[in-house]
């Protein structure tokens, strides 16, 4: 592990593709995300209300009640984004020892969100980053809206531990955090000893990962004050070539 740096070192948008190829990840600041998308941050702010109405994740095998989520899937080819019929999320056990091997039917994302120009711009831009990394092709994209809360005292963003997702590109965007401590992001080489750790604190900070080269996790969160709740909201988007996992 390298020396601790609790603020992520921002990657200039023009250098993102190089960062992904050379070190396996890159972090865009909120201002960098706005530049990368060609949109003001206020356009992303319009998506934020969704996270206040996410239904519970009914599949947590650790017995926890700290996670709410919604899920949507798309096919992206060039500048074409096509929603696909609602489907189960599935991962093999080698990538998710806790929840792998089971079909998880999460609540679908709100239609108004996935039809919005801002959402579509974000999905297309993430898929373009996957093409920069692997070459232009058809991408099978899954999007997950998460809220991890501290209602029971502790919330686990990655209960499966440090992991890969079995895809080509992973994007983790911080939507917001309130009344919590913890939630440190850790990125490690999959076949080496080098790693980085930092905490994303500013809404719309975006971490992009080459899933073949690095593993990642986020540490548990706890409330800042005893007896008071808190939460951490994220958007996780994955791009996979060939097919969705499970097909």
Short mmCIF file of C-alpha atoms in Angstrom, two decimals:
data_model
loop_
_atom_site.label_atom_id
_atom_site.label_comp_id
_atom_site.label_asym_id
_atom_site.label_seq_id
_atom_site.Cartn_x
_atom_site.Cartn_y
_atom_site.Cartn_z
CA UNK A 1 0.00 0.00 0.00
CA UNK A 2 1.33 3.41 -0.91
CA UNK A 3 1.39 6.29 1.53
CA UNK A 4 -2.12 7.17 2.66
CA UNK A 5 -3.77 10.01 0.77
CA UNK A 6 -7.34 10.50 1.84
CA UNK A 7 -8.24 12.80 -1.03
CA UNK A 8 -8.12 11.17 -4.46
CA UNK A 9 -5.57 12.57 -6.89
CA UNK A 10 -7.72 13.91 -9.72
CA UNK A 11 -7.00 12.80 -13.28
CA UNK A 12 -7.39 15.51 -15.94
CA UNK A 13 -10.18 14.39 -18.32
CA UNK A 14 -7.82 14.50 -21.29
CA UNK A 15 -5.53 12.01 -19.52
CA UNK A 16 -8.22 9.56 -18.38
CA UNK A 17 -7.71 7.00 -21.15
CA UNK A 18 -3.96 7.00 -20.52
CA UNK A 19 -4.46 6.58 -16.77
CA UNK A 20 -6.74 3.59 -17.31
CA UNK A 21 -4.23 1.94 -19.65
CA UNK A 22 -1.14 2.63 -17.53
CA UNK A 23 -2.34 2.25 -13.93
CA UNK A 24 -5.72 0.58 -14.25
CA UNK A 25 -7.81 3.41 -12.81
CA UNK A 26 -8.49 7.12 -12.90
CA UNK A 27 -10.47 9.56 -10.75
CA UNK A 28 -12.31 12.56 -12.16
CA UNK A 29 -13.13 15.46 -9.85
CA UNK A 30 -16.68 16.87 -10.06
CA UNK A 31 -15.33 19.69 -12.24
CA UNK A 32 -13.53 17.10 -14.37
CA UNK A 33 -16.77 15.14 -14.74
CA UNK A 34 -18.58 18.28 -15.92
CA UNK A 35 -15.85 18.88 -18.51
CA UNK A 36 -15.80 15.21 -19.54
CA UNK A 37 -19.58 15.14 -20.02
CA UNK A 38 -19.88 18.61 -21.48
CA UNK A 39 -22.65 19.31 -18.96
CA UNK A 40 -22.97 21.56 -15.90
CA UNK A 41 -23.03 19.80 -12.52
CA UNK A 42 -26.56 21.13 -12.04
CA UNK A 43 -27.67 18.64 -14.72
CA UNK A 44 -26.39 15.79 -12.54
CA UNK A 45 -27.97 17.35 -9.45
CA UNK A 46 -31.35 16.81 -11.11
CA UNK A 47 -30.81 13.02 -10.83
CA UNK A 48 -30.10 13.10 -7.10
CA UNK A 49 -33.70 12.81 -5.84
CA UNK A 50 -33.88 9.18 -7.01
CA UNK A 51 -31.60 8.11 -4.16
CA UNK A 52 -34.19 9.22 -1.58
CA UNK A 53 -36.67 6.58 -2.77
CA UNK A 54 -34.66 3.40 -3.33
CA UNK A 55 -36.31 0.17 -2.13
CA UNK A 56 -34.49 -2.28 0.17
CA UNK A 57 -32.05 -4.83 -1.19
CA UNK A 58 -33.78 -8.10 -0.27
CA UNK A 59 -30.83 -10.31 -1.16
CA UNK A 60 -28.21 -9.44 1.47
CA UNK A 61 -26.87 -12.75 2.77
CA UNK A 62 -25.08 -11.23 5.75
CA UNK A 63 -28.43 -10.47 7.35
CA UNK A 64 -27.99 -6.71 7.02
CA UNK A 65 -30.66 -4.13 6.27
CA UNK A 66 -28.31 -1.31 5.32
CA UNK A 67 -28.59 -1.33 1.52
CA UNK A 68 -31.21 0.02 -0.88
CA UNK A 69 -30.87 -0.14 -4.64
CA UNK A 70 -32.32 -0.02 -8.15
CA UNK A 71 -30.96 -1.58 -11.34
CA UNK A 72 -31.14 -1.02 -15.10
CA UNK A 73 -29.45 -2.52 -18.16
CA UNK A 74 -28.57 -1.11 -21.57
CA UNK A 75 -26.81 -1.98 -24.79
CA UNK A 76 -24.47 0.68 -26.18
CA UNK A 77 -22.99 0.75 -29.63
CA UNK A 78 -21.33 3.93 -30.82
CA UNK A 79 -23.70 6.76 -29.92
CA UNK A 80 -26.71 4.48 -29.60
CA UNK A 81 -28.03 3.67 -26.11
CA UNK A 82 -30.79 1.05 -25.97
CA UNK A 83 -32.53 0.03 -22.72
CA UNK A 84 -33.00 -3.73 -22.50
CA UNK A 85 -35.93 -5.49 -20.78
CA UNK A 86 -35.59 -5.65 -17.03
CA UNK A 87 -33.44 -8.61 -16.04
CA UNK A 88 -31.81 -10.22 -13.04
CA UNK A 89 -28.33 -9.23 -11.92
CA UNK A 90 -26.06 -12.28 -11.84
CA UNK A 91 -22.39 -12.79 -10.98
CA UNK A 92 -20.31 -15.98 -10.74
CA UNK A 93 -19.07 -16.98 -7.29
CA UNK A 94 -15.43 -16.39 -8.31
CA UNK A 95 -16.20 -12.67 -8.50
CA UNK A 96 -18.71 -12.43 -5.68
CA UNK A 97 -18.29 -15.15 -3.08
CA UNK A 98 -21.15 -13.78 -0.96
CA UNK A 99 -23.86 -13.20 -3.57
CA UNK A 100 -22.55 -14.98 -6.68
CA UNK A 101 -24.43 -17.78 -8.42
CA UNK A 102 -27.90 -16.38 -7.71
CA UNK A 103 -30.34 -14.35 -9.77
CA UNK A 104 -31.09 -11.09 -8.00
CA UNK A 105 -34.15 -9.25 -9.26
CA UNK A 106 -33.69 -5.69 -8.04
CA UNK A 107 -36.30 -2.99 -8.53
CA UNK A 108 -35.96 -1.27 -11.92
CA UNK A 109 -34.74 2.28 -12.22
CA UNK A 110 -37.31 5.03 -12.71
CA UNK A 111 -38.24 5.45 -16.39
CA UNK A 112 -38.04 9.26 -16.19
CA UNK A 113 -34.39 8.95 -15.12
CA UNK A 114 -33.20 6.51 -17.79
CA UNK A 115 -34.98 8.57 -20.45
CA UNK A 116 -33.36 11.86 -19.40
CA UNK A 117 -30.70 13.36 -21.69
CA UNK A 118 -28.29 13.71 -18.76
CA UNK A 119 -28.52 10.02 -17.91
CA UNK A 120 -28.09 8.99 -21.51
CA UNK A 121 -25.09 11.27 -21.92
CA UNK A 122 -23.49 9.73 -18.82
CA UNK A 123 -24.03 6.14 -20.01
CA UNK A 124 -22.67 6.88 -23.48
CA UNK A 125 -19.60 8.60 -22.03
CA UNK A 126 -18.81 5.69 -19.72
CA UNK A 127 -19.20 3.24 -22.60
CA UNK A 128 -16.88 5.41 -24.70
CA UNK A 129 -14.27 5.10 -21.93
CA UNK A 130 -14.63 1.32 -22.21
CA UNK A 131 -14.05 1.59 -25.96
CA UNK A 132 -10.96 3.74 -25.35
CA UNK A 133 -9.67 0.93 -23.14
CA UNK A 134 -10.67 -2.18 -25.13
CA UNK A 135 -11.54 -0.93 -28.60
CA UNK A 136 -14.88 0.14 -30.07
CA UNK A 137 -17.54 -2.56 -29.80
CA UNK A 138 -21.02 -3.27 -28.45
CA UNK A 139 -21.17 -2.83 -24.68
CA UNK A 140 -23.54 -4.52 -22.26
CA UNK A 141 -24.05 -1.98 -19.50
CA UNK A 142 -25.50 -2.45 -16.02
CA UNK A 143 -26.30 0.50 -13.75
CA UNK A 144 -26.90 0.23 -10.01
CA UNK A 145 -28.17 3.01 -7.75
CA UNK A 146 -27.07 2.32 -4.14
CA UNK A 147 -27.79 3.86 -0.78
CA UNK A 148 -25.84 2.41 2.16
CA UNK A 149 -27.16 3.64 5.52
CA UNK A 150 -26.17 3.40 9.16
CA UNK A 151 -29.62 2.71 10.62
CA UNK A 152 -28.23 -0.42 12.32
CA UNK A 153 -24.98 1.29 13.31
CA UNK A 154 -22.83 0.18 10.39
CA UNK A 155 -23.26 -0.08 6.63
CA UNK A 156 -21.12 -2.10 4.23
CA UNK A 157 -20.72 -0.75 0.68
CA UNK A 158 -18.90 -3.94 -0.39
CA UNK A 159 -19.96 -6.78 1.91
CA UNK A 160 -18.24 -9.22 -0.47
CA UNK A 161 -14.86 -7.61 0.30
CA UNK A 162 -12.16 -6.63 -2.19
CA UNK A 163 -13.27 -7.95 -5.56
CA UNK A 164 -13.44 -7.74 -9.31
CA UNK A 165 -16.81 -7.64 -11.07
CA UNK A 166 -16.10 -9.86 -14.07
CA UNK A 167 -16.56 -7.03 -16.58
CA UNK A 168 -14.30 -4.76 -18.64
CA UNK A 169 -14.86 -1.35 -17.03
CA UNK A 170 -16.32 -0.33 -13.67
CA UNK A 171 -17.42 3.24 -12.90
CA UNK A 172 -18.18 4.30 -9.33
CA UNK A 173 -19.70 7.75 -8.91
CA UNK A 174 -20.27 9.33 -5.51
CA UNK A 175 -23.73 10.89 -5.48
CA UNK A 176 -23.54 12.10 -1.89
CA UNK A 177 -22.69 11.26 1.72
CA UNK A 178 -24.29 12.61 4.86
CA UNK A 179 -23.61 12.14 8.56
CA UNK A 180 -21.05 9.36 8.20
CA UNK A 181 -17.41 8.47 8.65
CA UNK A 182 -15.58 5.73 6.76
CA UNK A 183 -16.39 4.69 3.22
CA UNK A 184 -12.76 4.74 2.15
CA UNK A 185 -12.13 3.49 -1.38
CA UNK A 186 -9.29 1.01 -1.89
CA UNK A 187 -7.87 -0.02 -5.27
CA UNK A 188 -5.26 -2.78 -5.58
CA UNK A 189 -3.40 -4.38 -8.45
CA UNK A 190 -5.00 -7.76 -9.16
CA UNK A 191 -1.60 -9.34 -9.85
CA UNK A 192 0.71 -7.18 -7.80
CA UNK A 193 1.27 -5.44 -4.50
CA UNK A 194 0.60 -1.81 -5.37
CA UNK A 195 -2.52 -0.16 -4.03
CA UNK A 196 -4.11 3.20 -3.34
CA UNK A 197 -6.60 4.39 -0.75
CA UNK A 198 -8.66 7.56 -0.68
CA UNK A 199 -12.08 8.83 0.33
CA UNK A 200 -14.45 10.35 -2.18
CA UNK A 201 -16.27 13.18 -0.41
CA UNK A 202 -17.48 15.53 -3.17
CA UNK A 203 -20.69 14.62 -5.02
CA UNK A 204 -20.13 13.55 -8.63
CA UNK A 205 -16.54 12.43 -8.10
CA UNK A 206 -16.06 9.51 -10.51
CA UNK A 207 -13.72 6.53 -10.21
CA UNK A 208 -13.13 4.44 -13.36
CA UNK A 209 -11.48 1.00 -13.11
CA UNK A 210 -10.01 -1.50 -15.56
CA UNK A 211 -11.65 -4.56 -13.99
CA UNK A 212 -9.10 -6.95 -15.48
CA UNK A 213 -6.19 -5.19 -13.78
CA UNK A 214 -7.42 -4.03 -10.38
CA UNK A 215 -9.61 -5.13 -7.50
CA UNK A 216 -11.54 -2.67 -5.38
CA UNK A 217 -13.53 -2.25 -2.20
CA UNK A 218 -15.05 0.43 0.03
CA UNK A 219 -14.72 0.24 3.80
CA UNK A 220 -17.77 0.20 6.11
CA UNK A 221 -19.47 3.41 7.14
CA UNK A 222 -20.58 4.47 10.61
CA UNK A 223 -22.63 7.45 11.85
CA UNK A 224 -20.72 10.55 12.85
CA UNK A 225 -22.82 10.89 15.99
CA UNK A 226 -24.27 8.09 18.10
CA UNK A 227 -28.00 7.73 17.66
CA UNK A 228 -28.06 9.70 14.42
CA UNK A 229 -28.38 8.15 10.98
CA UNK A 230 -26.31 8.73 7.91
CA UNK A 231 -25.88 7.36 4.42
CA UNK A 232 -23.62 7.08 1.38
CA UNK A 233 -25.14 7.22 -2.11
CA UNK A 234 -23.34 5.91 -5.19
CA UNK A 235 -23.97 5.00 -8.79
CA UNK A 236 -22.08 1.96 -10.06
CA UNK A 237 -21.97 1.29 -13.80
CA UNK A 238 -20.28 -1.69 -15.46
CA UNK A 239 -19.46 -2.28 -19.14
CA UNK A 240 -18.90 -5.80 -20.43
CA UNK A 241 -18.11 -7.00 -23.95
CA UNK A 242 -19.86 -9.96 -25.53
CA UNK A 243 -22.90 -10.35 -23.28
CA UNK A 244 -24.33 -9.68 -19.86
CA UNK A 245 -23.06 -12.02 -17.17
CA UNK A 246 -25.33 -15.04 -16.95
CA UNK A 247 -26.19 -15.08 -20.67
#
